[in-house]
PDB file of C-alpha atoms and ligand atoms in Angstrom:
ATOM      1  CA  MET A  40      64.197  70.289 173.905  1.00  0.00           C
ATOM      2  CA  PHE A  41      63.414  67.368 176.451  1.00  0.00           C
ATOM      3  CA  ALA A  42      61.483  66.786 179.057  1.00  0.00           C
ATOM      4  CA  ASP A  43      64.244  67.369 182.155  1.00  0.00           C
ATOM      5  CA  LEU A  44      64.245  63.637 183.057  1.00  0.00           C
ATOM      6  CA  TYR A  45      65.525  62.991 179.768  1.00  0.00           C
ATOM      7  CA  GLN A  46      67.764  65.163 179.646  1.00  0.00           C
ATOM      8  CA  ALA A  47      69.137  64.377 182.620  1.00  0.00           C
ATOM      9  CA  ILE A  48      69.973  60.701 181.272  1.00  0.00           C
ATOM     10  CA  ILE A  49      70.905  62.219 178.234  1.00  0.00           C
ATOM     11  CA  LEU A  50      73.656  64.519 179.645  1.00  0.00           C
ATOM     12  CA  GLU A  51      74.834  61.943 182.325  1.00  0.00           C
ATOM     13  CA  HIS A  52      76.131  59.298 179.671  1.00  0.00           C
ATOM     14  CA  TYR A  53      77.327  62.100 177.347  1.00  0.00           C
ATOM     15  CA  ARG A  54      79.616  62.816 180.867  1.00  0.00           C
ATOM     16  CA  ASN A  55      79.889  59.811 182.173  1.00  0.00           C
ATOM     17  CA  PRO A  56      79.894  57.463 179.143  1.00  0.00           C
ATOM     18  CA  SER A  57      79.675  53.870 179.706  1.00  0.00           C
ATOM     19  CA  ASN A  58      82.424  51.544 177.325  1.00  0.00           C
ATOM     20  CA  VAL A  59      84.331  53.862 175.886  1.00  0.00           C
ATOM     21  CA  GLY A  60      87.454  51.942 174.078  1.00  0.00           C
ATOM     22  CA  LEU A  61      88.575  49.475 172.299  1.00  0.00           C
ATOM     23  CA  VAL A  62      87.913  45.328 171.988  1.00  0.00           C
ATOM     24  CA  GLU A  63      91.136  44.049 170.733  1.00  0.00           C
ATOM     25  CA  ASP A  64      90.898  41.661 167.631  1.00  0.00           C
ATOM     26  CA  GLY A  65      86.784  41.967 167.685  1.00  0.00           C
ATOM     27  CA  LEU A  66      84.547  43.440 164.990  1.00  0.00           C
ATOM     28  CA  GLN A  67      85.012  46.769 164.080  1.00  0.00           C
ATOM     29  CA  ALA A  68      83.436  49.852 161.655  1.00  0.00           C
ATOM     30  CA  ARG A  69      83.565  53.343 161.679  1.00  0.00           C
ATOM     31  CA  ASN A  70      81.363  55.673 160.669  1.00  0.00           C
ATOM     32  CA  SER A  71      80.240  59.347 160.708  1.00  0.00           C
ATOM     33  CA  HIS A  72      77.019  61.337 160.371  1.00  0.00           C
ATOM     34  CA  PRO A  73      79.309  64.785 159.148  1.00  0.00           C
ATOM     35  CA  SER A  74      77.201  67.281 158.842  1.00  0.00           C
ATOM     36  CA  CYS A  75      76.924  67.327 162.840  1.00  0.00           C
ATOM     37  CA  GLY A  76      80.663  66.184 163.350  1.00  0.00           C
ATOM     38  CA  ASP A  77      79.396  63.469 164.927  1.00  0.00           C
ATOM     39  CA  LYS A  78      82.473  60.364 164.310  1.00  0.00           C
ATOM     40  CA  VAL A  79      82.224  56.280 165.535  1.00  0.00           C
ATOM     41  CA  LEU A  80      84.403  53.435 165.948  1.00  0.00           C
ATOM     42  CA  LEU A  81      82.329  50.628 167.459  1.00  0.00           C
ATOM     43  CA  SER A  82      84.434  47.547 168.608  1.00  0.00           C
ATOM     44  CA  LEU A  83      82.646  43.930 169.889  1.00  0.00           C
ATOM     45  CA  ARG A  84      83.244  40.652 170.703  1.00  0.00           C
ATOM     46  CA  LEU A  85      80.325  37.906 169.696  1.00  0.00           C
ATOM     47  CA  ASP A  86      80.516  34.750 171.555  1.00  0.00           C
ATOM     48  CA  GLY A  87      78.889  32.474 169.331  1.00  0.00           C
ATOM     49  CA  GLN A  88      75.067  34.599 168.349  1.00  0.00           C
ATOM     50  CA  ARG A  89      76.151  36.626 172.033  1.00  0.00           C
ATOM     51  CA  ILE A  90      77.676  40.121 172.042  1.00  0.00           C
ATOM     52  CA  SER A  91      80.013  39.588 175.131  1.00  0.00           C
ATOM     53  CA  GLU A  92      81.655  42.927 174.721  1.00  0.00           C
ATOM     54  CA  ALA A  93      81.022  45.700 173.123  1.00  0.00           C
ATOM     55  CA  LYS A  94      83.134  49.323 173.019  1.00  0.00           C
ATOM     56  CA  PHE A  95      82.929  52.799 171.567  1.00  0.00           C
ATOM     57  CA  LEU A  96      85.172  55.343 170.850  1.00  0.00           C
ATOM     58  CA  GLY A  97      83.677  58.296 169.640  1.00  0.00           C
ATOM     59  CA  GLU A  98      83.380  62.321 169.169  1.00  0.00           C
ATOM     60  CA  GLY A  99      80.688  64.575 168.286  1.00  0.00           C
ATOM     61  CA  CYS A 100      77.021  66.009 169.880  1.00  0.00           C
ATOM     62  CA  SER A 101      75.554  65.312 172.896  1.00  0.00           C
ATOM     63  CA  ILE A 102      73.037  62.367 171.597  1.00  0.00           C
ATOM     64  CA  SER A 103      74.916  60.711 169.849  1.00  0.00           C
ATOM     65  CA  GLN A 104      77.549  60.211 172.490  1.00  0.00           C
ATOM     66  CA  ALA A 105      74.876  59.362 175.004  1.00  0.00           C
ATOM     67  CA  SER A 106      73.243  56.951 172.120  1.00  0.00           C
ATOM     68  CA  LEU A 107      76.273  54.655 171.781  1.00  0.00           C
ATOM     69  CA  SER A 108      76.658  54.575 175.593  1.00  0.00           C
ATOM     70  CA  MET A 109      73.130  53.619 175.782  1.00  0.00           C
ATOM     71  CA  MET A 110      73.683  51.101 173.281  1.00  0.00           C
ATOM     72  CA  THR A 111      77.040  49.710 174.304  1.00  0.00           C
ATOM     73  CA  GLU A 112      74.971  48.915 177.378  1.00  0.00           C
ATOM     74  CA  ALA A 113      71.990  47.696 176.246  1.00  0.00           C
ATOM     75  CA  VAL A 114      73.226  44.960 174.368  1.00  0.00           C
ATOM     76  CA  THR A 115      77.067  43.667 176.330  1.00  0.00           C
ATOM     77  CA  GLY A 116      75.362  39.831 177.175  1.00  0.00           C
ATOM     78  CA  GLN A 117      71.947  39.838 174.297  1.00  0.00           C
ATOM     79  CA  THR A 118      71.998  37.480 171.130  1.00  0.00           C
ATOM     80  CA  VAL A 119      71.987  38.664 168.035  1.00  0.00           C
ATOM     81  CA  ASP A 120      68.042  38.050 167.766  1.00  0.00           C
ATOM     82  CA  GLU A 121      67.453  40.367 170.911  1.00  0.00           C
ATOM     83  CA  VAL A 122      69.599  43.329 169.803  1.00  0.00           C
ATOM     84  CA  LYS A 123      67.915  43.119 166.768  1.00  0.00           C
ATOM     85  CA  ALA A 124      64.540  43.680 168.654  1.00  0.00           C
ATOM     86  CA  VAL A 125      65.794  46.035 170.114  1.00  0.00           C
ATOM     87  CA  TYR A 126      67.157  47.786 167.324  1.00  0.00           C
ATOM     88  CA  GLN A 127      63.868  47.898 165.206  1.00  0.00           C
ATOM     89  CA  ALA A 128      62.320  48.761 168.521  1.00  0.00           C
ATOM     90  CA  PHE A 129      64.346  52.001 168.984  1.00  0.00           C
ATOM     91  CA  ARG A 130      64.317  53.224 165.200  1.00  0.00           C
ATOM     92  CA  ARG A 131      60.541  52.910 165.801  1.00  0.00           C
ATOM     93  CA  MET A 132      60.453  55.138 168.102  1.00  0.00           C
ATOM     94  CA  LEU A 133      63.337  57.686 166.038  1.00  0.00           C
ATOM     95  CA  TYR A 134      59.919  57.108 163.493  1.00  0.00           C
ATOM     96  CA  GLY A 135      57.675  58.887 165.624  1.00  0.00           C
ATOM     97  CA  GLU A 136      56.160  55.643 167.101  1.00  0.00           C
ATOM     98  CA  GLU A 137      55.814  55.428 171.052  1.00  0.00           C
ATOM     99  CA  PRO A 138      58.766  53.876 173.003  1.00  0.00           C
ATOM    100  CA  ASN A 139      58.429  49.942 173.469  1.00  0.00           C
ATOM    101  CA  GLU A 140      60.043  50.858 177.079  1.00  0.00           C
ATOM    102  CA  GLU A 141      60.226  47.268 178.219  1.00  0.00           C
ATOM    103  CA  LEU A 142      63.077  46.967 175.650  1.00  0.00           C
ATOM    104  CA  LEU A 143      64.637  50.313 175.176  1.00  0.00           C
ATOM    105  CA  GLY A 144      65.411  50.951 178.890  1.00  0.00           C
ATOM    106  CA  ASP A 145      66.780  54.090 179.333  1.00  0.00           C
ATOM    107  CA  MET A 146      67.325  54.771 175.306  1.00  0.00           C
ATOM    108  CA  VAL A 147      63.631  56.591 176.045  1.00  0.00           C
ATOM    109  CA  ALA A 148      64.966  59.264 176.900  1.00  0.00           C
ATOM    110  CA  LEU A 149      65.875  59.844 173.196  1.00  0.00           C
ATOM    111  CA  HIS A 150      62.300  59.961 172.214  1.00  0.00           C
ATOM    112  CA  GLY A 151      62.610  63.328 171.899  1.00  0.00           C
ATOM    113  CA  VAL A 152      64.586  63.099 168.992  1.00  0.00           C
ATOM    114  CA  SER A 153      61.673  61.816 166.688  1.00  0.00           C
ATOM    115  CA  LYS A 154      60.946  65.502 166.991  1.00  0.00           C
ATOM    116  CA  PHE A 155      64.178  66.764 165.389  1.00  0.00           C
ATOM    117  CA  PRO A 156      64.574  64.561 162.218  1.00  0.00           C
ATOM    118  CA  ALA A 157      67.663  66.529 161.457  1.00  0.00           C
ATOM    119  CA  ARG A 158      69.228  64.940 164.502  1.00  0.00           C
ATOM    120  CA  VAL A 159      67.476  61.283 164.000  1.00  0.00           C
ATOM    121  CA  PRO A 160      70.985  60.590 162.089  1.00  0.00           C
ATOM    122  CA  CYS A 161      72.863  61.619 165.790  1.00  0.00           C
ATOM    123  CA  ALA A 162      70.712  59.404 167.725  1.00  0.00           C
ATOM    124  CA  THR A 163      70.876  56.409 165.463  1.00  0.00           C
ATOM    125  CA  LEU A 164      74.969  56.723 164.602  1.00  0.00           C
ATOM    126  CA  GLY A 165      75.564  53.855 166.374  1.00  0.00           C
ATOM    127  CA  TRP A 166      72.777  51.572 165.693  1.00  0.00           C
ATOM    128  CA  GLU A 167      73.590  52.058 162.020  1.00  0.00           C
ATOM    129  CA  THR A 168      77.399  51.348 162.856  1.00  0.00           C
ATOM    130  CA  LEU A 169      76.301  47.775 165.141  1.00  0.00           C
ATOM    131  CA  ALA A 170      73.302  47.099 162.012  1.00  0.00           C
ATOM    132  CA  LEU A 171      76.436  47.043 159.970  1.00  0.00           C
ATOM    133  CA  LEU A 172      78.612  44.689 161.971  1.00  0.00           C
ATOM    134  CA  LEU A 173      76.190  42.644 162.811  1.00  0.00           C
ATOM    135  CA  GLN A 174      74.210  42.390 159.419  1.00  0.00           C
ATOM    136  CA  LEU A 175      70.597  43.143 161.314  1.00  0.00           C
ATOM    137  CA  ASP A 176      68.706  45.387 158.346  1.00  0.00           C
ATOM    138  CA  ASP A 177      66.502  42.654 156.935  1.00  0.00           C
ATOM    139  CA  GLY A 178      64.335  45.496 155.557  1.00  0.00           C
ATOM    140  CA  SER A 179      61.650  44.798 157.763  1.00  0.00           C
ATOM    141  CA  VAL A 180      61.659  48.753 159.139  1.00  0.00           C
ATOM    142  CA  GLY A 181      61.229  50.907 156.971  1.00  0.00           C
ATOM    143  CA  ASP A 182      63.695  53.191 154.132  1.00  0.00           C
ATOM    144  CA  ASP A 183      66.238  55.049 156.134  1.00  0.00           C
ATOM    145  CA  PRO A 184      68.519  57.314 154.520  1.00  0.00           C
ATOM    146  CA  SER A 185      71.389  56.919 157.339  1.00  0.00           C
ATOM    147  CA  ASP A 186      71.496  53.402 156.674  1.00  0.00           C
ATOM    148  CA  GLN A 187      74.463  54.452 154.309  1.00  0.00           C
ATOM    149  CA  PRO A 188      77.336  55.529 155.852  1.00  0.00           C
ATOM    150  CA  CYS A 189      77.900  59.710 154.666  1.00  0.00           C
ATOM    151  CA  GLY A 190      81.543  61.298 153.655  1.00  0.00           C
TER     152      GLY A 190
HETATM  153 ZN1   ZN B1250      75.522  64.931 166.229  1.00  0.00          ZN
END
């Protein structure tokens, strides 16, 4: 499904995910992708416009959980505007555009998911949840049915 290097990055995050847990008294949102069994409780702390802490409790496939691990790493310490730029770059990548490696870092490992539309909601689960919490969606990046949590 993926080039070996990308597969290794995804499996490493799946086996040893970063930022597992719950931010006490933080913003929280639950989301799921029922057809794959992916679930997440995402929590984060905002210091003004900056995310100072982001954690998740999740279960599901390797793509969903690796994406959550990478996402929480990527957004910690970033401002809401910076996160929005990464979110949009991530979605564009999953809709088949060439990834912006500067913005996406390790997350380019998920580029191959764009060839498997049924798995795209796995990769975007965490980001859609973050978008709900931070109200990132302003309609500037195409329509996405997974914007609506299922189930
Ligand atoms: Zn999944």
